[in-house]
PDB file of C-alpha atoms in Angstrom:
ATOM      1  CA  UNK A   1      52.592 113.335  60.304  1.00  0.00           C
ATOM      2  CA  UNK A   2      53.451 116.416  61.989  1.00  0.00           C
ATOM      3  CA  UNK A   3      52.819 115.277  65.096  1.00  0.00           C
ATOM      4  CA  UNK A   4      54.519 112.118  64.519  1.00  0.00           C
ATOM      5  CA  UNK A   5      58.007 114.463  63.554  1.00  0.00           C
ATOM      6  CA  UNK A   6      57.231 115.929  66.748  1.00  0.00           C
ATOM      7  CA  UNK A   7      57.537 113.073  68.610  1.00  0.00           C
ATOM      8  CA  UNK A   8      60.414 111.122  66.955  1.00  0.00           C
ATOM      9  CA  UNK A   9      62.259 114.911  67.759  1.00  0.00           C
ATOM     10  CA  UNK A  10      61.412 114.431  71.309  1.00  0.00           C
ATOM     11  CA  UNK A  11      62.096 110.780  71.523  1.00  0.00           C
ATOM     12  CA  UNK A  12      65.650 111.820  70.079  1.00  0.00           C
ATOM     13  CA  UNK A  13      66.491 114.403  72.276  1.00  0.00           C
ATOM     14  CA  UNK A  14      65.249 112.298  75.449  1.00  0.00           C
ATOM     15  CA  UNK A  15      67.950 109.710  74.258  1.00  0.00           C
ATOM     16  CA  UNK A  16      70.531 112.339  73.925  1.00  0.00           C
ATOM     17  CA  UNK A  17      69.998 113.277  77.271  1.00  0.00           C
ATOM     18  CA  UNK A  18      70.268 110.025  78.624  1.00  0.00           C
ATOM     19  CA  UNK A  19      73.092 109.388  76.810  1.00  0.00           C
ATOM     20  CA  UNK A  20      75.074 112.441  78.544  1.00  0.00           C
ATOM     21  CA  UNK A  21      74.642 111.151  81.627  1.00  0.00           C
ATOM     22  CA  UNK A  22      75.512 107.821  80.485  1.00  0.00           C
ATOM     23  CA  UNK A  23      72.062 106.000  80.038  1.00  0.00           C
ATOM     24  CA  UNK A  24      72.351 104.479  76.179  1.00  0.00           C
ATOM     25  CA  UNK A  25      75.566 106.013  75.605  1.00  0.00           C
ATOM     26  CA  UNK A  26      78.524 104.375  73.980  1.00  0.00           C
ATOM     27  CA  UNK A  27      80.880 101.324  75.357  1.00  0.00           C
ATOM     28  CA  UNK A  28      83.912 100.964  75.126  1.00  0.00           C
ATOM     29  CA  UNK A  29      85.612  97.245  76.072  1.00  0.00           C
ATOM     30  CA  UNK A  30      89.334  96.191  75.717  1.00  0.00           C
ATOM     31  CA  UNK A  31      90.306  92.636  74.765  1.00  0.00           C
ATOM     32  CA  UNK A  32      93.524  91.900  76.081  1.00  0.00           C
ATOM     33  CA  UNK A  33      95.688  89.189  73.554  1.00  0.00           C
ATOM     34  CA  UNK A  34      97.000  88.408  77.215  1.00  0.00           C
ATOM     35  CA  UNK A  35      96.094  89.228  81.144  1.00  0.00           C
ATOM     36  CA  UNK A  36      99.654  87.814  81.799  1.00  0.00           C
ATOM     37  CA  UNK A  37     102.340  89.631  81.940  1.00  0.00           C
ATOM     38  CA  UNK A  38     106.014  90.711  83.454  1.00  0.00           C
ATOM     39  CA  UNK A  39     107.068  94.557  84.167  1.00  0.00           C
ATOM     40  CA  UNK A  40     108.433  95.660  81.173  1.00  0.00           C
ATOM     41  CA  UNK A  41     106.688  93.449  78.713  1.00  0.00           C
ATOM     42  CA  UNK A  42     104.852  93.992  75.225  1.00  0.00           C
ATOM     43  CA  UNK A  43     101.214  93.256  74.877  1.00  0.00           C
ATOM     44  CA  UNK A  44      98.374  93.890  72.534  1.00  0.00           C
ATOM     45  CA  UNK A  45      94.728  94.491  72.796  1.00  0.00           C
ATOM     46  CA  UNK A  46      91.627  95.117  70.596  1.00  0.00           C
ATOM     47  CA  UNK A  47      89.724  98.160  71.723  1.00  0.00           C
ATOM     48  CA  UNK A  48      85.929  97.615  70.993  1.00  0.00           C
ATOM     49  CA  UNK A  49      84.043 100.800  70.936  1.00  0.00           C
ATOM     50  CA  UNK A  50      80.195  99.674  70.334  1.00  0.00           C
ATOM     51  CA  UNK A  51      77.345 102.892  69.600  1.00  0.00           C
ATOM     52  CA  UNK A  52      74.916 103.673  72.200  1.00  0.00           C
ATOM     53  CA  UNK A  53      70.938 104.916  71.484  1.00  0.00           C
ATOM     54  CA  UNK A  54      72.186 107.883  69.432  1.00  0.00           C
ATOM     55  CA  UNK A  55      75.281 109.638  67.337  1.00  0.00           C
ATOM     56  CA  UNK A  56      78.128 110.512  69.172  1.00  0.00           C
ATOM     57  CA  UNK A  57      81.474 112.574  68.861  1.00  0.00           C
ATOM     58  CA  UNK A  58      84.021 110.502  70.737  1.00  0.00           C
ATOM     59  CA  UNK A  59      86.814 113.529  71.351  1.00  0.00           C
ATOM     60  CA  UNK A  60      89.620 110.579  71.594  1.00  0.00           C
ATOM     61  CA  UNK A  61      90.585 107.005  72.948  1.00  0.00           C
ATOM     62  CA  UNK A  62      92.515 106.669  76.466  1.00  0.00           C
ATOM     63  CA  UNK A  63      94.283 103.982  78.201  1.00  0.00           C
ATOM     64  CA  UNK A  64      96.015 103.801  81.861  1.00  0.00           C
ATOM     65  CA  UNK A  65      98.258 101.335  83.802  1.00  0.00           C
ATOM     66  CA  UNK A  66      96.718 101.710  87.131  1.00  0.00           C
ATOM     67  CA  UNK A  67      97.602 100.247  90.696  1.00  0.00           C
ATOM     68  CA  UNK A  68      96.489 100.979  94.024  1.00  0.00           C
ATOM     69  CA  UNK A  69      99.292 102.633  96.573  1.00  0.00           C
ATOM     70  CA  UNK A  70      99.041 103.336  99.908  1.00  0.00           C
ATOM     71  CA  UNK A  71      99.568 106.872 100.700  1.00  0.00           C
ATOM     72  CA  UNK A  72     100.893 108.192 104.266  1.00  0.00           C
ATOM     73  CA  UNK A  73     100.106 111.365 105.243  1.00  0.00           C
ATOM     74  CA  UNK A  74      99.687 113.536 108.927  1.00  0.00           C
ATOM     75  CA  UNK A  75      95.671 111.905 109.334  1.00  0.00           C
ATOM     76  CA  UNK A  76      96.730 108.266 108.731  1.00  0.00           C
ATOM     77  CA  UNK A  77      97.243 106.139 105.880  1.00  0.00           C
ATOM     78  CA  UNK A  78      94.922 105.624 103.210  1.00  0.00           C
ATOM     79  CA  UNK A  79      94.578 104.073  99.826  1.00  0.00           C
ATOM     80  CA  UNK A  80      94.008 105.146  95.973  1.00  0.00           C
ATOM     81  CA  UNK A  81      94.403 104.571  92.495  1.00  0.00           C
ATOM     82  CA  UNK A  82      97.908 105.743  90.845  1.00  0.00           C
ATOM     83  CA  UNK A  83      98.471 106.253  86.926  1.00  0.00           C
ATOM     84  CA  UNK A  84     102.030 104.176  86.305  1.00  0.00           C
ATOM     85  CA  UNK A  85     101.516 104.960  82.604  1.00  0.00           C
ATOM     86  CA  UNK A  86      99.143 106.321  80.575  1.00  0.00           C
ATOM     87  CA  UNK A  87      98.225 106.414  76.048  1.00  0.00           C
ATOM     88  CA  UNK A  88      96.267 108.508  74.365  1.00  0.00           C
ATOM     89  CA  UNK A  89      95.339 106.149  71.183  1.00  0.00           C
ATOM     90  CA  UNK A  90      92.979 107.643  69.343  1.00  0.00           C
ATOM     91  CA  UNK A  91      91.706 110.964  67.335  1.00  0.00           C
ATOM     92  CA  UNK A  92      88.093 112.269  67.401  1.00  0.00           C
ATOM     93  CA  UNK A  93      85.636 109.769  65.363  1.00  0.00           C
ATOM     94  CA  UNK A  94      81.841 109.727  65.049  1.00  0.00           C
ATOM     95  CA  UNK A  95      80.262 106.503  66.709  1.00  0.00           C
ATOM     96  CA  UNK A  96      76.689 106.092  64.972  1.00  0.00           C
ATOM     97  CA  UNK A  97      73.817 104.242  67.097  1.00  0.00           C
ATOM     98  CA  UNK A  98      75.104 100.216  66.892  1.00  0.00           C
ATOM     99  CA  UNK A  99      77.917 100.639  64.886  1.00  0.00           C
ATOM    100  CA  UNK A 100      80.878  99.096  66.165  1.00  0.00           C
ATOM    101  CA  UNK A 101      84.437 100.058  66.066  1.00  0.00           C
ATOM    102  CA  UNK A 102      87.598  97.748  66.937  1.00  0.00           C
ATOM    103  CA  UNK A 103      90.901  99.743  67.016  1.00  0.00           C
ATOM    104  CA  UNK A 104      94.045  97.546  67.516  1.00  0.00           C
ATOM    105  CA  UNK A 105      96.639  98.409  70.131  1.00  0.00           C
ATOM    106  CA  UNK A 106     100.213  97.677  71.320  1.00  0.00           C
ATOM    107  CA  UNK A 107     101.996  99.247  74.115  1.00  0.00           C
ATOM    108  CA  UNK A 108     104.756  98.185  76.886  1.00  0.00           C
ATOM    109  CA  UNK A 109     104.233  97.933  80.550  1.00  0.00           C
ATOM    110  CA  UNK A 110     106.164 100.022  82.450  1.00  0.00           C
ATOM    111  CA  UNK A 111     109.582  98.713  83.949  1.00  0.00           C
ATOM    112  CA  UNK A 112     108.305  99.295  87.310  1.00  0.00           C
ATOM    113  CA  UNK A 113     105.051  97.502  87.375  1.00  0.00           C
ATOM    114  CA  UNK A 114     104.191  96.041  91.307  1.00  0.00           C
ATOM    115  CA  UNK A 115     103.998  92.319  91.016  1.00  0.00           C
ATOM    116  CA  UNK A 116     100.388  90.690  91.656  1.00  0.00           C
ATOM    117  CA  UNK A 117     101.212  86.967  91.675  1.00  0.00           C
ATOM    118  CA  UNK A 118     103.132  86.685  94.741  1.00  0.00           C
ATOM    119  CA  UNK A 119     102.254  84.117  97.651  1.00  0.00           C
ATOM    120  CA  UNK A 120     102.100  86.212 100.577  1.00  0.00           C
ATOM    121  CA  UNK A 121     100.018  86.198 103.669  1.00  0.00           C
ATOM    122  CA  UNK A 122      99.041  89.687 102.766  1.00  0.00           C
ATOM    123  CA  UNK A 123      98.832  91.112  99.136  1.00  0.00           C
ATOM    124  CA  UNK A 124      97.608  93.910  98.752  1.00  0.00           C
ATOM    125  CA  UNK A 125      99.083  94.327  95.138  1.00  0.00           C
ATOM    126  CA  UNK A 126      96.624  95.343  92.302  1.00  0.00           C
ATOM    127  CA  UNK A 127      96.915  96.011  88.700  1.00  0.00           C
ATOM    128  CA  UNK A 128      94.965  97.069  85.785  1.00  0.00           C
ATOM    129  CA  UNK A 129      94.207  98.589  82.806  1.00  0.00           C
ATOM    130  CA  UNK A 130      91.569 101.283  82.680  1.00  0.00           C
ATOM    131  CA  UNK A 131      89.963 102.443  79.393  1.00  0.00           C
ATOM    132  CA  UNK A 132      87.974 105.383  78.786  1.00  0.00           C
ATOM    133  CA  UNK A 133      85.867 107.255  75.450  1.00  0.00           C
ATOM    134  CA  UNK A 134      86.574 111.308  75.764  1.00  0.00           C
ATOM    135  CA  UNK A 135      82.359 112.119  74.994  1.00  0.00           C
ATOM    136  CA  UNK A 136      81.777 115.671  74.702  1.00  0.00           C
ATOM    137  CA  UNK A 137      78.774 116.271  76.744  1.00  0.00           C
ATOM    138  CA  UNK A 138      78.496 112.320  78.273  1.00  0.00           C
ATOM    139  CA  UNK A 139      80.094 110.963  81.307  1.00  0.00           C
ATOM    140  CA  UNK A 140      82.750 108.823  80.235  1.00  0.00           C
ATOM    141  CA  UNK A 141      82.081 105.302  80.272  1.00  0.00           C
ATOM    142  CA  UNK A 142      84.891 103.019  81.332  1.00  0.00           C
ATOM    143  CA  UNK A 143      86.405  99.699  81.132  1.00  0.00           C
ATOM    144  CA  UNK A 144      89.071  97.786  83.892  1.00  0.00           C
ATOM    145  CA  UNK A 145      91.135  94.722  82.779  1.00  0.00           C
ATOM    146  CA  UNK A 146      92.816  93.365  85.799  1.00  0.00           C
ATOM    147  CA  UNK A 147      96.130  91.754  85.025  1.00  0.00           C
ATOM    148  CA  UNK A 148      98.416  89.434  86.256  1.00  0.00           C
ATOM    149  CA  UNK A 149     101.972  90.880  86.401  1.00  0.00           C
ATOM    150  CA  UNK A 150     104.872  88.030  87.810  1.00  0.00           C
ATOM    151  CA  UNK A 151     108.034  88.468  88.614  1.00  0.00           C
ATOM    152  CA  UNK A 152     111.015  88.607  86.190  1.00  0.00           C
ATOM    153  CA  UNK A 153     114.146  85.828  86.246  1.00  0.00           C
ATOM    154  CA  UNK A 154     116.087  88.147  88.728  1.00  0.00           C
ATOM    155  CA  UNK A 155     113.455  88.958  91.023  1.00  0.00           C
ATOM    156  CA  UNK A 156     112.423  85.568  91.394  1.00  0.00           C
ATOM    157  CA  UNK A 157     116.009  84.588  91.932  1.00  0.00           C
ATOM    158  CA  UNK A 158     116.038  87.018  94.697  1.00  0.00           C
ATOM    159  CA  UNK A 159     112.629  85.448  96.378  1.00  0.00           C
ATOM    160  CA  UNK A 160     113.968  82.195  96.019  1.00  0.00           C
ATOM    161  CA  UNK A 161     117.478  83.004  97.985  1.00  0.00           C
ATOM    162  CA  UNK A 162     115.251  84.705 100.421  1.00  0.00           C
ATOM    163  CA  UNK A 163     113.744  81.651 101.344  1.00  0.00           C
ATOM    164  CA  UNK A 164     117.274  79.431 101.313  1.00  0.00           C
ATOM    165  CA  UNK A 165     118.354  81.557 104.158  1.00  0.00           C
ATOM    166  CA  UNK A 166     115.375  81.141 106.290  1.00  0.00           C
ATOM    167  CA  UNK A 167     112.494  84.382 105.652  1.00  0.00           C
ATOM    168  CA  UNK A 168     109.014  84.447 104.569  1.00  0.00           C
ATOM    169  CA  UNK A 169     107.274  86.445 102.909  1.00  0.00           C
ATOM    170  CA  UNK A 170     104.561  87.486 104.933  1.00  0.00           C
ATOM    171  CA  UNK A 171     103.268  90.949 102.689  1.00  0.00           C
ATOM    172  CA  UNK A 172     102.992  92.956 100.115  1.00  0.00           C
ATOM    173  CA  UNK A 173     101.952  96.404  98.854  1.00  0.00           C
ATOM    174  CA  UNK A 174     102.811  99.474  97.112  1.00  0.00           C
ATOM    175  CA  UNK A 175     103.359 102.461  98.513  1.00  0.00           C
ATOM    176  CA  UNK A 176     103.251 106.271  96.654  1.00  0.00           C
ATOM    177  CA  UNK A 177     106.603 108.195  96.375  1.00  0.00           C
ATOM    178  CA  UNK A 178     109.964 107.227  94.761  1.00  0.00           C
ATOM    179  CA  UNK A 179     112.836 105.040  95.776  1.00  0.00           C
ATOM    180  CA  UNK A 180     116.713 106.535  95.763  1.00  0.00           C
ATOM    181  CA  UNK A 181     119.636 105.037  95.725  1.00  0.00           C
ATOM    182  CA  UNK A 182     123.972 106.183  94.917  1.00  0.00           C
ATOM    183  CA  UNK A 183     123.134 104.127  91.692  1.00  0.00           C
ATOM    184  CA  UNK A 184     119.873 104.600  90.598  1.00  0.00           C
ATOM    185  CA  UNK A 185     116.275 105.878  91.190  1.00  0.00           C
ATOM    186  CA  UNK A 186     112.750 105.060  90.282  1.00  0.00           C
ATOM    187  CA  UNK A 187     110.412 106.403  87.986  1.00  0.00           C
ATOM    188  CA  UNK A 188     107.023 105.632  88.777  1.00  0.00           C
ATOM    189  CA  UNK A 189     105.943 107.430  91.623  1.00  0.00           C
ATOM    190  CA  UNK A 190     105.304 104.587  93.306  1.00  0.00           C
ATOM    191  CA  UNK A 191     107.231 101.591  94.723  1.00  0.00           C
ATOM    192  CA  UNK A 192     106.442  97.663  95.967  1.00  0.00           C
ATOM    193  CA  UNK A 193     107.517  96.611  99.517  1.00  0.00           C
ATOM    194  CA  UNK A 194     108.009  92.631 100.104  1.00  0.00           C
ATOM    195  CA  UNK A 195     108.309  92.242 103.720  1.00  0.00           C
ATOM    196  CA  UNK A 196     110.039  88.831 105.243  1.00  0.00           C
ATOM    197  CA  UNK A 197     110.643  88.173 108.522  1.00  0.00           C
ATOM    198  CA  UNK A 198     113.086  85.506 109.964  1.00  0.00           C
ATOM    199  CA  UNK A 199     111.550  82.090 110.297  1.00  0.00           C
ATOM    200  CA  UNK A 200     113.132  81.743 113.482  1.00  0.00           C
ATOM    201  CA  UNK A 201     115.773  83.725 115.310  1.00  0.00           C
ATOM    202  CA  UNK A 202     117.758  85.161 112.708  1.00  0.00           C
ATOM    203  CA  UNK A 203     121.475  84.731 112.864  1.00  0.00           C
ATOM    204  CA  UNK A 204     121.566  88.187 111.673  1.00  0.00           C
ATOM    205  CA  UNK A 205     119.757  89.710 114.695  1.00  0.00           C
ATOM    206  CA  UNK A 206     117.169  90.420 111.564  1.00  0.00           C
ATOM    207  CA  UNK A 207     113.594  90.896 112.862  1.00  0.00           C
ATOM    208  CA  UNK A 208     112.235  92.435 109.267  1.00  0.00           C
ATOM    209  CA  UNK A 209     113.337  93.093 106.125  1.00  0.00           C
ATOM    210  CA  UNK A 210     111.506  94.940 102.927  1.00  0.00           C
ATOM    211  CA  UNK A 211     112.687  94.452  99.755  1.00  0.00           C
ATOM    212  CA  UNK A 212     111.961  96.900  96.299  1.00  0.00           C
ATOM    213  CA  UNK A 213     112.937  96.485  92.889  1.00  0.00           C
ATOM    214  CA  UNK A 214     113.483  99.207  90.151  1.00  0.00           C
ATOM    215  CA  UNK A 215     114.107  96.741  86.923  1.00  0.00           C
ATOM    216  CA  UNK A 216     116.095  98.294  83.655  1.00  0.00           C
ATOM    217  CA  UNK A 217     116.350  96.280  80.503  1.00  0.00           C
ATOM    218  CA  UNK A 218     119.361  94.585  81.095  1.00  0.00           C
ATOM    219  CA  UNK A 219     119.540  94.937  85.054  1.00  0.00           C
ATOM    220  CA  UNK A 220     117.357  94.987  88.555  1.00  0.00           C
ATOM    221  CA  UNK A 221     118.284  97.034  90.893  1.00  0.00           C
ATOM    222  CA  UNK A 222     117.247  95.884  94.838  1.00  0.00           C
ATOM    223  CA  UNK A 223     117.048  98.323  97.643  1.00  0.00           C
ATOM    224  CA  UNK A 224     116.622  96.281 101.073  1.00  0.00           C
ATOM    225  CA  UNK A 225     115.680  97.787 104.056  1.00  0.00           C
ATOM    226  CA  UNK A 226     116.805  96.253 107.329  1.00  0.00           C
ATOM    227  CA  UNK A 227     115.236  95.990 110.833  1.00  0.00           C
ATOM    228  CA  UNK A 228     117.634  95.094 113.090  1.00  0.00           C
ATOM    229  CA  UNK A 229     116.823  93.921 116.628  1.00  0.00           C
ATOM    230  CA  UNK A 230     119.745  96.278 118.155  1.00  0.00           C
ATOM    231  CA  UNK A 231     120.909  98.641 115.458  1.00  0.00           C
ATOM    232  CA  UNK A 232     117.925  99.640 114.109  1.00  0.00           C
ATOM    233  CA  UNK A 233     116.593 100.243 110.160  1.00  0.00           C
ATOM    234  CA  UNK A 234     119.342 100.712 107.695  1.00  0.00           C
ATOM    235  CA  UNK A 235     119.111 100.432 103.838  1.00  0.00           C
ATOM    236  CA  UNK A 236     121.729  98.570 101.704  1.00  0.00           C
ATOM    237  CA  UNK A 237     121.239  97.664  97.742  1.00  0.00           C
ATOM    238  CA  UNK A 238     122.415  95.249  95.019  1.00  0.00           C
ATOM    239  CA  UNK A 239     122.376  95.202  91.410  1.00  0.00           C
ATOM    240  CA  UNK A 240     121.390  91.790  89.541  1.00  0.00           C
ATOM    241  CA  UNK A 241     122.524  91.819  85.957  1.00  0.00           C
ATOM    242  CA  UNK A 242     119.837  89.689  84.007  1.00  0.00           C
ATOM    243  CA  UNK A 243     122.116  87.525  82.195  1.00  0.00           C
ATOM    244  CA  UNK A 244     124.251  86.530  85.444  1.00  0.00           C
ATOM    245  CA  UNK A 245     121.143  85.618  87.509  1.00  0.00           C
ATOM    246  CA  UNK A 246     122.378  82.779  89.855  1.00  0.00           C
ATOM    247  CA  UNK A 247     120.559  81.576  92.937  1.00  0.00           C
ATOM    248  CA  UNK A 248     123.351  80.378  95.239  1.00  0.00           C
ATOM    249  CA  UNK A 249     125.736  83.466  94.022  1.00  0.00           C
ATOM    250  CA  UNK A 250     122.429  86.026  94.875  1.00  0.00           C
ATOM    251  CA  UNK A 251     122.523  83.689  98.802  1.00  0.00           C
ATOM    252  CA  UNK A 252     125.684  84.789  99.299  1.00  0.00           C
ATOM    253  CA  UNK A 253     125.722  87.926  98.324  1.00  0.00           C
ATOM    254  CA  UNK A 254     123.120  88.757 100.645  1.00  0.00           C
ATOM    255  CA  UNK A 255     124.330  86.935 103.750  1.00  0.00           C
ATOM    256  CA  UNK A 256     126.977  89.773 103.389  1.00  0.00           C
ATOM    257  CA  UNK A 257     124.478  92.678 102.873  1.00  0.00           C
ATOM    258  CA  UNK A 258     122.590  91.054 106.374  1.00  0.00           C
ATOM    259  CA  UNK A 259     126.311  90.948 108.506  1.00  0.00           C
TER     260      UNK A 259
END
């Protein structure tokens, strides 16, 4: 019998060991009610957090917005991940081995969210939720929800006068830093280019033009970069209040902005 407590103490402590390094630990797994959304929407989940091989003190519950930017810097460009928002959700518990624990959850994207659904020749716009258990002593195991973010009425509105006058959209990322304007600013850290170029000679002497959004609850703000065949880059911007959102009016308004 002694020998047998022995044991059992041994086989215990191997599985505690394992389990800091993340070998029969706990698992944590959001259900999303929803992977599609728009920027600045509600949405709800069910966190599952399921016991590993042995007792564990979970130290809390976290949840991030994530997207990847492209970063410029002196060596080159390069990618990585970028928090847009981020919950903490949950005090310290006890998981015991198989138990299982569902915690419900509601949060709201942030406003500035990069748009994944778009049909360009290059997209290189990702989003997801990342969920991690704070484990004292254990590597934290993780969980990524990839979601589907589309555009809201006013940025659609914008695509879709973008392709009356004659541009494609030909890519789309994100890039890291913030966008500034006389009327507003973004929050994020972070900030979606959609370039177009003409489908044929522009009128406007247009060879490129990137567009960004910073939405607000009632409002989008557009800044608009221009590449101009003689006069070079310039920036102009718009504001598109969300219950005046109006195809032909947004056409005109930026055959102006092109002039």
């Amino acid at each position: 019998m002694q020998l047998e407590g022995i044991i059992s103490t041994g086989e215990a402590m191997f599985k505690k060991i394992l389990a800091s390094v993340g070998i029969g630990a706990a698992k944590v797994d959001t259900i999303l009610e929803t992977e599609h959304l728009y920027p600045g929407q509600k949405f709800q989940a069910q966190i599952i957090v399921e016991g590993g091989d042995v007792e564990q003190q979970v130290s809390g519950l976290e949840l991030a917005l994530m997207t990847r930017v492209k970063v410029e810097s002196d060596d080159g460009e390069y990618f990585t991940n970028h928090v847009l928002d981020k919950w903490r959700i949950s005090e310290q518990f006890v998981i015991s081995p198989g138990e299982k624990k569902v915690i419900p959850f509601e949060a709201r994207l942030h406003s500035e969210t990069p748009i994944t659904e778009l049909n360009a020749g290059y997209n290189h716009s990702f989003v997801w939720v990342e969920t991690g258990l704070d484990i004292d002593l254990a590597i934290d195991p993780n969980d990524k929800d990839t979601l589907h973010i589309y555009p809201n009425e006013a940025v659609k509105a914008c695509m879709q006068a973008m392709d009356k006058l004659g541009f494609s959209l030909v890519k789309a990322d994100v890039e890291k830093g913030y966008l500034r304007a006389s009327s507003f600013q973004s929050t994020s850290g972070c900030y979606q280019e959609l370039e177009y170029r003409p489908n044929s000679r522009s009128l406007f002497g247009i060879q490129e033009i990137e567009l960004s959004f910073v939405p607000e609850a009632h409002k989008t703000h557009v800044l608009i970069e221009l590449d101009r065949a003689f006069r070079g880059d310039g920036y102009v911007d718009l504001t598109i209040e969300h219950d005046h959102v109006n195809v032909s009016q947004l056409c005109d308004q930026l055959e102006r902005l092109f002039n």
